[in-house]
Short mmCIF file of C-alpha atoms in Angstrom, two decimals:
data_model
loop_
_atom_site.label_atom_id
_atom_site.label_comp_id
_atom_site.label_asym_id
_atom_site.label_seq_id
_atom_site.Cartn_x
_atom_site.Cartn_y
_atom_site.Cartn_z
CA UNK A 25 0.00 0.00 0.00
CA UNK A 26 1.32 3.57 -1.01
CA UNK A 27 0.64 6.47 0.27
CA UNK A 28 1.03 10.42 -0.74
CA UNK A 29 0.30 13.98 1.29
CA UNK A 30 -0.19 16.53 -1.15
CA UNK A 31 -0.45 20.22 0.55
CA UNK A 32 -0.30 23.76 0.83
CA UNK A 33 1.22 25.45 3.48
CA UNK A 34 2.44 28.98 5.31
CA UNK A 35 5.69 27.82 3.55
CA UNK A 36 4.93 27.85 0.40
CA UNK A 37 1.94 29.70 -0.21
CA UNK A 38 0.86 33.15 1.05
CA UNK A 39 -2.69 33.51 2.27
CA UNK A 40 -3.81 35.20 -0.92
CA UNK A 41 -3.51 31.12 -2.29
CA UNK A 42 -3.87 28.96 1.08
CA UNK A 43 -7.68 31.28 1.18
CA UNK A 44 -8.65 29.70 -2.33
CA UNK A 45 -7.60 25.90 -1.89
CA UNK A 46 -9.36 25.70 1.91
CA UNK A 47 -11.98 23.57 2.43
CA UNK A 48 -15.12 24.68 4.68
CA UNK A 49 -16.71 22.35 6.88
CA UNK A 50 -19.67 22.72 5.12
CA UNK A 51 -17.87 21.12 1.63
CA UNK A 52 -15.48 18.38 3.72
CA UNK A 53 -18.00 15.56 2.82
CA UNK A 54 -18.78 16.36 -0.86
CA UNK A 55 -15.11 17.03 -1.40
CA UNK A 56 -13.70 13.95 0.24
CA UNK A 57 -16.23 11.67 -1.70
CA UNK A 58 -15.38 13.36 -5.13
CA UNK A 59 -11.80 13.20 -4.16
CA UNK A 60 -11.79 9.28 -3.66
CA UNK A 61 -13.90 8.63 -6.76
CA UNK A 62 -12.36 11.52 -9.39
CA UNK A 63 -8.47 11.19 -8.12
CA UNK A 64 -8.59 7.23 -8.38
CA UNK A 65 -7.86 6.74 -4.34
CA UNK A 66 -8.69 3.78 -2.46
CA UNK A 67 -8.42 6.02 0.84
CA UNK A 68 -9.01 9.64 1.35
CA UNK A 69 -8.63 12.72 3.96
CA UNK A 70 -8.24 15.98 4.20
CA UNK A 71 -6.94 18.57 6.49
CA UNK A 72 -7.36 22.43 5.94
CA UNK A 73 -6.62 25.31 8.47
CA UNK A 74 -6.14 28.36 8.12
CA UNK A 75 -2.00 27.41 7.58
CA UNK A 76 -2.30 24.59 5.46
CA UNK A 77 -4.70 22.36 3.29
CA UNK A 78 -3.54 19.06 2.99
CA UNK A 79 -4.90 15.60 1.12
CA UNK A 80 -3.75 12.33 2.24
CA UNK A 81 -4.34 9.40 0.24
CA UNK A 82 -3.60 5.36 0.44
CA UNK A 83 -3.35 3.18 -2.64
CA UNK A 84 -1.36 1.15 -3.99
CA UNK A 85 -0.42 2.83 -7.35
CA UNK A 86 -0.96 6.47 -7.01
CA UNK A 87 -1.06 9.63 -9.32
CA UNK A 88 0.21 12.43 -7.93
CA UNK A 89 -0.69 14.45 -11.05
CA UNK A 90 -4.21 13.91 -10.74
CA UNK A 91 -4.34 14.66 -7.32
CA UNK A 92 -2.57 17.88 -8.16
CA UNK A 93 -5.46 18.54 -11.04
CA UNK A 94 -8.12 17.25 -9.07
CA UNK A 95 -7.51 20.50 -6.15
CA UNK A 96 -7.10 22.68 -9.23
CA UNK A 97 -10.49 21.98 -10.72
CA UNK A 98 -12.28 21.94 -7.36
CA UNK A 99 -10.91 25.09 -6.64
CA UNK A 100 -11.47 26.71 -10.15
CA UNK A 101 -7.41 27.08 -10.18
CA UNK A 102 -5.11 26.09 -12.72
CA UNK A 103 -3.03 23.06 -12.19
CA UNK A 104 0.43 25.21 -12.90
CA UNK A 105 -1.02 27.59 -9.97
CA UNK A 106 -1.34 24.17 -7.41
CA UNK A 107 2.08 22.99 -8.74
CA UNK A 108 4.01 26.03 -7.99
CA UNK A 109 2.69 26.75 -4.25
CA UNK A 110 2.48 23.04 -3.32
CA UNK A 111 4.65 19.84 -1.97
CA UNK A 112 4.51 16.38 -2.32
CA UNK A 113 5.64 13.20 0.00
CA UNK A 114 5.25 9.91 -0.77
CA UNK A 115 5.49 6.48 1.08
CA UNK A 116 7.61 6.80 4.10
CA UNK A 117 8.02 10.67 3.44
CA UNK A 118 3.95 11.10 3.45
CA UNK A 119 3.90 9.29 6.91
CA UNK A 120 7.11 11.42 8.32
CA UNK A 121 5.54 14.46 7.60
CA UNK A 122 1.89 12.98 8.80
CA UNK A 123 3.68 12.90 12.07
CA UNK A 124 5.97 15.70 12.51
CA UNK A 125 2.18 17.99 11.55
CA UNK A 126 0.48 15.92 13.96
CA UNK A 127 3.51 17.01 16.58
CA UNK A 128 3.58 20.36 15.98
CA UNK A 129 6.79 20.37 14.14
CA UNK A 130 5.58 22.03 10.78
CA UNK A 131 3.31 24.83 11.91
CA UNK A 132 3.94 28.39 12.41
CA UNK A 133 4.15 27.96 15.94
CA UNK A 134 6.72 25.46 16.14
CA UNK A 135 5.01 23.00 18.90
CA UNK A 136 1.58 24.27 18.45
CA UNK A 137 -0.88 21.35 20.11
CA UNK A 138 -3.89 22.99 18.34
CA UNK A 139 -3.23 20.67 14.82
CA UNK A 140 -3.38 17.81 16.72
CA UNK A 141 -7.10 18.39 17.32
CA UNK A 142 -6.82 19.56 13.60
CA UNK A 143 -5.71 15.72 12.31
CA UNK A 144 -8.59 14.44 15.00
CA UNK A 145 -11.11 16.23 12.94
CA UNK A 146 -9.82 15.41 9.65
CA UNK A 147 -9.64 11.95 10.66
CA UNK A 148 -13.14 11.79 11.88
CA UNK A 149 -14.56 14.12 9.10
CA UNK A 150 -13.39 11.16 6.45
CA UNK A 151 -14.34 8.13 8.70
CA UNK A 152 -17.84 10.05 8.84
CA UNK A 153 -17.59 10.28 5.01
CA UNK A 154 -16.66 6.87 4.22
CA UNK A 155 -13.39 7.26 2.81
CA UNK A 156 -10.82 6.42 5.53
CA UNK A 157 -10.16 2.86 4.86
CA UNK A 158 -8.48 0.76 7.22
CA UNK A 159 -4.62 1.79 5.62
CA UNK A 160 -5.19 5.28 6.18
CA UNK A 161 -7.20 4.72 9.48
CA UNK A 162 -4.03 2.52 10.75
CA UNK A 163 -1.85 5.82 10.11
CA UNK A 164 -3.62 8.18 11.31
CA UNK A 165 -3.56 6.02 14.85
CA UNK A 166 0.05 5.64 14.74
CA UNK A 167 0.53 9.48 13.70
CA UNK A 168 -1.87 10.40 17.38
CA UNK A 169 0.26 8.17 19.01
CA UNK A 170 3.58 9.51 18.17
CA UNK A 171 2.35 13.28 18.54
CA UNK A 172 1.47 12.26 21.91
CA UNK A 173 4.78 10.34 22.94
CA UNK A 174 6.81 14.09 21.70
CA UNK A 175 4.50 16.18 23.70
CA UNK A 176 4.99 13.40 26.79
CA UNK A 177 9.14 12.85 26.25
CA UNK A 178 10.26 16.66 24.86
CA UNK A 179 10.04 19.52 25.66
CA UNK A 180 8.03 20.50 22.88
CA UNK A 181 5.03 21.78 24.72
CA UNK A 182 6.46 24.12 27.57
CA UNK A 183 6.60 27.90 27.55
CA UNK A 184 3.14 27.76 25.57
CA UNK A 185 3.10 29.72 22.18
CA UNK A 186 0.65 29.66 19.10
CA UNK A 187 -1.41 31.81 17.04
CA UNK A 188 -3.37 33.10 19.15
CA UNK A 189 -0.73 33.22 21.98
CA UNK A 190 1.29 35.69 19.73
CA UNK A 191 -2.14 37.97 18.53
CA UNK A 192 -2.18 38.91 22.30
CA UNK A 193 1.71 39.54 22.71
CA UNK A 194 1.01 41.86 19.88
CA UNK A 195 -1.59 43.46 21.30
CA UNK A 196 0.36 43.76 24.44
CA UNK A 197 2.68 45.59 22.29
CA UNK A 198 0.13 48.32 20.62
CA UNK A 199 -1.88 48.61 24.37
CA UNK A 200 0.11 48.74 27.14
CA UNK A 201 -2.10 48.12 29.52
CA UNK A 202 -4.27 45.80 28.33
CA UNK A 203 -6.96 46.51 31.67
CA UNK A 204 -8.14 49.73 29.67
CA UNK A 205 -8.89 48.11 26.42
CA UNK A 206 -12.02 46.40 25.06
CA UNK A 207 -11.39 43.19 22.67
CA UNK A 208 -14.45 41.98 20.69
CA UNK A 209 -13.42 38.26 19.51
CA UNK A 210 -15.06 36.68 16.06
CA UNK A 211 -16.14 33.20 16.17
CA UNK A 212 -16.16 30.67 19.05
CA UNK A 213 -13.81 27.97 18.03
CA UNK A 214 -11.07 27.00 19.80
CA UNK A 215 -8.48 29.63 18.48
CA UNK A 216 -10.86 32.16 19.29
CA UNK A 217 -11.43 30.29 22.85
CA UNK A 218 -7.14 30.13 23.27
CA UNK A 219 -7.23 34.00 22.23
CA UNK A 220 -10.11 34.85 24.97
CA UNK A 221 -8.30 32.60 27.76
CA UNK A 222 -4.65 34.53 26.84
CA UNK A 223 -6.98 37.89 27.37
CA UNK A 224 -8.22 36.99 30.15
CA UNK A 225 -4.93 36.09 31.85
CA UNK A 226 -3.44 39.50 30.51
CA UNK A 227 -6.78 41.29 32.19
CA UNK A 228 -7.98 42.85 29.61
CA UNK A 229 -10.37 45.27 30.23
CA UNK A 230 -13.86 43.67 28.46
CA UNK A 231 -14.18 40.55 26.57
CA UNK A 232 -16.57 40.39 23.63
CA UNK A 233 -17.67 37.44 21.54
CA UNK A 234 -19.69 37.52 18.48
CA UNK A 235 -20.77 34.43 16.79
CA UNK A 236 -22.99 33.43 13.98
CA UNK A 237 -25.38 31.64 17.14
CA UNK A 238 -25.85 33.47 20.59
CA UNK A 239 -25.78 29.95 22.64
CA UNK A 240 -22.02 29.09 21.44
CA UNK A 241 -20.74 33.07 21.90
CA UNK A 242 -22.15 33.12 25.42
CA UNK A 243 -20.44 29.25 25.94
CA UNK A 244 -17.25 30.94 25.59
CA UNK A 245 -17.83 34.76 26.94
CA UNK A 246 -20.02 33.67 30.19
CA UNK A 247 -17.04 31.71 32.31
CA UNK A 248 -14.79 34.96 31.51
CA UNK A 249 -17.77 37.45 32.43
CA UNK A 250 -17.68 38.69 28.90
CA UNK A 251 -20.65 39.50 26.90
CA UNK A 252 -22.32 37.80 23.82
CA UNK A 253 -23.38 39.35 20.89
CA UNK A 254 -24.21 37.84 16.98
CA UNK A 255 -22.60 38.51 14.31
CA UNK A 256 -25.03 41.10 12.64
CA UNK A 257 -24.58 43.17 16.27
CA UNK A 258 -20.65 44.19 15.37
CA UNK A 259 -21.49 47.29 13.57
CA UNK A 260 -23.16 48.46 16.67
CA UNK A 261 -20.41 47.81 18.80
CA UNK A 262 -17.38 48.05 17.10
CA UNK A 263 -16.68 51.62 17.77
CA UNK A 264 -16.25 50.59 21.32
CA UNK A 265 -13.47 47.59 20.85
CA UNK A 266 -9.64 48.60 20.71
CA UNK A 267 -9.04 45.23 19.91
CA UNK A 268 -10.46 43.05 17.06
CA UNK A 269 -9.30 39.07 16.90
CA UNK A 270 -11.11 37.34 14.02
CA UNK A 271 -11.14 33.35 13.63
CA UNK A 272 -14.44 31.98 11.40
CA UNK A 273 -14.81 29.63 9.00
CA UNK A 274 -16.92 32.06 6.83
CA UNK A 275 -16.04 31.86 3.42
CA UNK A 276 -16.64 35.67 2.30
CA UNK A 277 -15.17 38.54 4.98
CA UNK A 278 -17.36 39.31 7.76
CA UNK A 279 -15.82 42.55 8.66
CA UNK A 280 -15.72 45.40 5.69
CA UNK A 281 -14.11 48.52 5.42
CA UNK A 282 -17.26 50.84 5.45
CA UNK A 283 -18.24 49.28 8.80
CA UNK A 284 -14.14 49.67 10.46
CA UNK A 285 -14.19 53.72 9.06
CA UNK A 286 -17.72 54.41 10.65
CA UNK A 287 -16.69 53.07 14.06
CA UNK A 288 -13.19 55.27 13.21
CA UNK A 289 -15.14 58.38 13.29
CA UNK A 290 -17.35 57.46 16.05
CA UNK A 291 -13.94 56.73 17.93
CA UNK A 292 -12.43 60.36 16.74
CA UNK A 293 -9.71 57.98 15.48
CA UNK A 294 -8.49 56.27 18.47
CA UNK A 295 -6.82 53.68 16.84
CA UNK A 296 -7.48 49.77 16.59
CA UNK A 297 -6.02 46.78 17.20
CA UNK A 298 -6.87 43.95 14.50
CA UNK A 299 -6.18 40.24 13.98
CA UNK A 300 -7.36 38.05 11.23
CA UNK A 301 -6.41 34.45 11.67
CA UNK A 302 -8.88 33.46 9.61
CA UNK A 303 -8.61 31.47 6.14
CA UNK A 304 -9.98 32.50 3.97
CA UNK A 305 -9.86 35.81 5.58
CA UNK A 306 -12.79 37.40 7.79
CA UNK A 307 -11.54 41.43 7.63
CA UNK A 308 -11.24 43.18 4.09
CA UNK A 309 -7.92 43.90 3.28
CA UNK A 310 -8.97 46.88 2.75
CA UNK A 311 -9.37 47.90 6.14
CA UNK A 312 -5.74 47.95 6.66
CA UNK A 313 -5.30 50.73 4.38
CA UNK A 314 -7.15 52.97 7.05
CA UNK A 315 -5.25 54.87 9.08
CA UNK A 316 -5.80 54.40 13.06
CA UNK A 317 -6.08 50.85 12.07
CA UNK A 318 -3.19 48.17 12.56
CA UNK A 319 -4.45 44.92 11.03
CA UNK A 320 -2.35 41.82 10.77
CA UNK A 321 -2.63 38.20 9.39
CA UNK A 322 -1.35 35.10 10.23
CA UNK A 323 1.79 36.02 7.87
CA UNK A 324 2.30 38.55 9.81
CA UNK A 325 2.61 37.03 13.54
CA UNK A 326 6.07 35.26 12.13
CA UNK A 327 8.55 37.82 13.88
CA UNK A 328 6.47 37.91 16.51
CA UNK A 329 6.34 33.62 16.92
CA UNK A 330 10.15 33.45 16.17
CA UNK A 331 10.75 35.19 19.56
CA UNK A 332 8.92 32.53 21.36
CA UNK A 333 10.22 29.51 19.78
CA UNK A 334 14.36 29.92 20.76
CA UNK A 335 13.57 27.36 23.54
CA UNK A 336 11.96 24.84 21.81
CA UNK A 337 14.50 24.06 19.20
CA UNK A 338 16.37 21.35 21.63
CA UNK A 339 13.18 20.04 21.92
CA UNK A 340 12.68 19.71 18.26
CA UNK A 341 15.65 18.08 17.27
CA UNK A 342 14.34 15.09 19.93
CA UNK A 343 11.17 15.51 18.55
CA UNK A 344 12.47 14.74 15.26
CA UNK A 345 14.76 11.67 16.40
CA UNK A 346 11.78 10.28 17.94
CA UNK A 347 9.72 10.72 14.52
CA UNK A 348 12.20 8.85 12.56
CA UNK A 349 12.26 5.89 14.59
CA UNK A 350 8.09 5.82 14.67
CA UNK A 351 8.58 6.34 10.65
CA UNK A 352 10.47 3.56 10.35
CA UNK A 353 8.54 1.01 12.92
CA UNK A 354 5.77 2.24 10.98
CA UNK A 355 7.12 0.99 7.38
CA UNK A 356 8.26 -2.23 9.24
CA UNK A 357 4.52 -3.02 10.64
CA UNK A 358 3.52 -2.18 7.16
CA UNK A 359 5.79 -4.50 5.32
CA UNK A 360 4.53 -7.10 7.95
CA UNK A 361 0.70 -6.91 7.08
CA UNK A 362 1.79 -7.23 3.81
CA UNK A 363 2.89 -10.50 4.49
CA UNK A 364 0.09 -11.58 6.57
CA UNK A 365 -2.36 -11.26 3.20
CA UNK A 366 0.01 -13.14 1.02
CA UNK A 367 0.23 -15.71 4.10
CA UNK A 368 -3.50 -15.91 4.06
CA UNK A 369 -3.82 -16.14 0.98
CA UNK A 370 -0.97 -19.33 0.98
CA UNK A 371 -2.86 -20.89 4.05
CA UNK A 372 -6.08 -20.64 1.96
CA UNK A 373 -5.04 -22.27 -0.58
CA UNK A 374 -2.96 -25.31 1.57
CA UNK A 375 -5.89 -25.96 3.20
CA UNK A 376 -8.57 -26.73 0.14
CA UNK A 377 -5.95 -28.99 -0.88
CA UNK A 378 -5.32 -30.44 2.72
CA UNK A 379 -9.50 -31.00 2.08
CA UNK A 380 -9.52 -31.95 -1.58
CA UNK A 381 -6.93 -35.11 -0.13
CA UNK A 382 -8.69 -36.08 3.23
CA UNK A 383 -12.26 -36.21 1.33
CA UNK A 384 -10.32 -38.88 -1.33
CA UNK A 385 -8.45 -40.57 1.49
CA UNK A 386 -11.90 -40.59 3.08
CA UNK A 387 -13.73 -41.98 0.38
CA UNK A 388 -10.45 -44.79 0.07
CA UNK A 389 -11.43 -45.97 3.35
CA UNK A 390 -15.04 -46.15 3.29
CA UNK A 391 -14.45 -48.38 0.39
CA UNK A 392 -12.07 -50.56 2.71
CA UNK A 393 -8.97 -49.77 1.71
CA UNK A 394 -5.98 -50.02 3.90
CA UNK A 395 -5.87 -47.46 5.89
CA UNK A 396 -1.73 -47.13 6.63
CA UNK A 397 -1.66 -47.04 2.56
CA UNK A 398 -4.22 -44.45 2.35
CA UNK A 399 -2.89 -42.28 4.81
CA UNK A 400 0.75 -42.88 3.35
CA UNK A 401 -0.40 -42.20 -0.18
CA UNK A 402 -2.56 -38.67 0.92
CA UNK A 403 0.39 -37.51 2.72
CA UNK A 404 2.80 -37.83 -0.57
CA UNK A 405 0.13 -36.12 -3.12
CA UNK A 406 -0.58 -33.54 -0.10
CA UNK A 407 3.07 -32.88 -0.09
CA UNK A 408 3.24 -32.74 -3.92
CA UNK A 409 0.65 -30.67 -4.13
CA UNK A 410 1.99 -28.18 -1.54
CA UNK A 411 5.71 -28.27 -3.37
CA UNK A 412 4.41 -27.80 -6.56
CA UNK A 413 3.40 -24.07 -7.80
CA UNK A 414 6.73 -22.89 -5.21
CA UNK A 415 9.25 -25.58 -7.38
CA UNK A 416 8.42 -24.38 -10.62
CA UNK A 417 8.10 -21.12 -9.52
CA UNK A 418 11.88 -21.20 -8.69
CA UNK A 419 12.84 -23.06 -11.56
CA UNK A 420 10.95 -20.27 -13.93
CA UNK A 421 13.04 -18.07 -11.79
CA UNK A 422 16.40 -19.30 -11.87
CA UNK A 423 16.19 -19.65 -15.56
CA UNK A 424 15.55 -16.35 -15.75
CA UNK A 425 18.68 -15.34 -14.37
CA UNK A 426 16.77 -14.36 -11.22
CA UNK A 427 19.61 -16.29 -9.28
CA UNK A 428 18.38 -13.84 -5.98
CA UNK A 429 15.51 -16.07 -5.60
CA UNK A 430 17.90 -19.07 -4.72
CA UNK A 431 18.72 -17.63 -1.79
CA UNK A 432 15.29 -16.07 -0.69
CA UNK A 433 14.08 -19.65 -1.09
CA UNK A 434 16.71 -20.79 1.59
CA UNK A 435 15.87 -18.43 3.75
CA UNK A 436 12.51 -18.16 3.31
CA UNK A 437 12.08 -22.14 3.89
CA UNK A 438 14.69 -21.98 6.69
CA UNK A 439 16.95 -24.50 4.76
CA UNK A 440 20.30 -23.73 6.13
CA UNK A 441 23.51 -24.92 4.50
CA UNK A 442 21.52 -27.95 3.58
CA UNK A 443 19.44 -25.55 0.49
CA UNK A 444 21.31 -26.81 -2.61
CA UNK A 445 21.06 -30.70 -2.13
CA UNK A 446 17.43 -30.23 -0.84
CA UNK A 447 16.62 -27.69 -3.82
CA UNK A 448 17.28 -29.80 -6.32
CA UNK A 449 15.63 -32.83 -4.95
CA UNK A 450 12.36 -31.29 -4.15
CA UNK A 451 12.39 -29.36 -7.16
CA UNK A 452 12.14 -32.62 -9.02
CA UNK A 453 9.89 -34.30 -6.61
CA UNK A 454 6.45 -33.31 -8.31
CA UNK A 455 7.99 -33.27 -11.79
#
């Protein structure tokens, strides 16, 4: 079984690109089902955040090409566009870089533990869609397994930093003191909920969440004695919020620029703190062409995540150790249930011809045969039987010039220094 993770990442793609090839919620199941039957996979997930969009796929003869075209035409994108902003790994490399995602070692935040939920739901999203398969499903286990054993022997996970860790150093940098400011938070997911619990801790001022349902906003606002509002109540309160931290899966922007200059004037241009994390993006980027306003992407927390991760590059370079070691026992179990079908598949066939031989040696006997020459003579055709596909296998081998299957037959049938005399007289025994 092969298997390939095709993606899109902060690395190689700005958000201008990662916005276009995301995939909502809402088009997860569609997508993953057209993905298994237009791409020719056996097994299919995907991941998308707001830093990466990624496809994972088992088979055992795959087409990276088509996977390539197959995100271009779902996207409305040309293939040269996917090629350029996009990597590839394959085999062993696809399940490396399954698990150094899963472990935090490829995101922005190096560490992060928020992808790891991330891979949960992609995971669950294609098991709920049908198209995990038990391949894909058997690496996805492995890949939880190893992000948890780096987060439980490293140091990966101290001195907490991540997206939304670094939106509130920022702000910490525009405000300083964060107990005077208002922040109105967009969304209720759980970088919006990291965001509100960083706020908290800082003390800021007044917490509120909007959300496109009351019940979820006030979920996350009541235990920090914030206050709830919906989405279409922003305009009415934005004029009051120095700080603006958006994080929605909405697929058109939720904040425009008309609505950020009205609450500019109503402010007399006291100027405002904003954060889009969101992919595709939730604030025109527009607004950041208004003065009074500093508005950031993800893109643009990097300098302020580099300061955070000096520590945990020790803790990388274990993480990474531990990685290629789970990589490798990985291939290795692989290989092995490879072997178990062909075993099965061996054991199937010995035993219709064990049964094809007892039913005539049964038959002998009911007849009144002897019964030490009927059992002698089903052992000897059993034994033929079982001796004959392998011996002219081997012989169709060897005169092939395939002389490496001499010695996988010796080991294989645990002959020893014994093989060549035993060779040739078994290969002639059911001649």
């Amino acid at each position: 079984m092969g298997f390939i993770a095709l993606g899109i990442n902060h690395r190689t793609a700005g958000v201008e690109v990662r916005e276009r090839v995301s995939f909502s919620p809402e088009q997860l199941p569609d997508a993953l089902q057209r993905l298994r039957a237009e791409a020719g996979a056996d097994e299919v997930a995907i991941l998308s955040t707001c830093n990466r969009t990624e496809l994972y796929c088992a088979q055992d003869r795959l087409d990276a090409e088509r996977l390539v075209e197959w995100v271009a035409r779902f996207h409305g994108m040309t293939a040269d566009e996917i090629r350029r902003s996009s990597y590839l790994h394959q085999d062993a490399g696809a399940v490396n870089h399954m698990m150094r995602v899963a472990a935090g070692l490829d995101s922005l935040v190096l560490g992060e533990p928020q992808i790891l939920g991330q891979m949960k739901d992609a995971w669950q999203a294609a098991r709920t869609a049908g198209t995990l398969g038990p391949y894909l499903d058997r690496l996805f286990q492995s890949t939880f397994s190893m992000a948890k054993q780096v987060r439980t022997d490293t140091a990966i996970g101290e001195n907490p930093v991540s997206v939304a860790f670094a939106a509130v150093s920022l702000a910490r940098q525009i405000f300083a003191d964060l107990r005077r400011s208002t922040a109105l938070l967009i969304g209720a997911g759980e970088t919006i909920g990291l965001v509100a619990r960083h706020l908290f801790e800082q003390g800021v001022g007044r917490i509120i969440v909007a959300n496109r349902t009351l019940q979820r906003a006030e979920l996350l606002s009541e235990p920090l004695g914030g206050q709830a509002i919906v989405l279409t109540q922003i305009p009415d309160i934005l004029a009051e919020c120095d700080v603006v931290i958006s994080s929605t899966a909405s697929p058109l922007p939720i904040l425009g620029k008309g609505a950020v200059e009205r609450a500019l004037k109503q402010r007399r241009h006291k100027p405002m703190f904003m954060v889009d994390i969101a992919v595709p993006r939730d604030i025109e980027p527009e607004v950041g062409s208004l003065s009074d306003v500093y508005l950031y992407t993800v893109d643009d927390l990097h300098e302020v995540i580099e300061e955070n991760l000096r520590s945990r590059q020790g803790a990388a370079e274990a993480a990474e150790r531990l990685i290629e070691l789970g990589t490798g026992d990985f291939m290795q179990r692989l290989r092995a249930l490879a072997a178990v079908d062909v075993l099965r598949s061996y054991r199937q066939k010995a035993e219709q011809a064990r049964d094809q031989e007892l039913q005539k040696a049964l038959a002998k006997l009911q007849r009144g045969a002897d019964p030490a020459l009927v059992m002698a003579e089903m052992a000897r055709m059993l034994t033929n039987k079982l001796l004959h596909d392998p011996s002219v296998q081997l012989k169709q081998m060897t005169a092939q010039g395939r002389v490496e299957a001499l010695a996988l037959a010796q080991e294989l049938f645990a002959l020893g220094d014994s093989a060549p005399g035993n060779r040739n007289n078994s290969a002639q025994g059911d001649s």
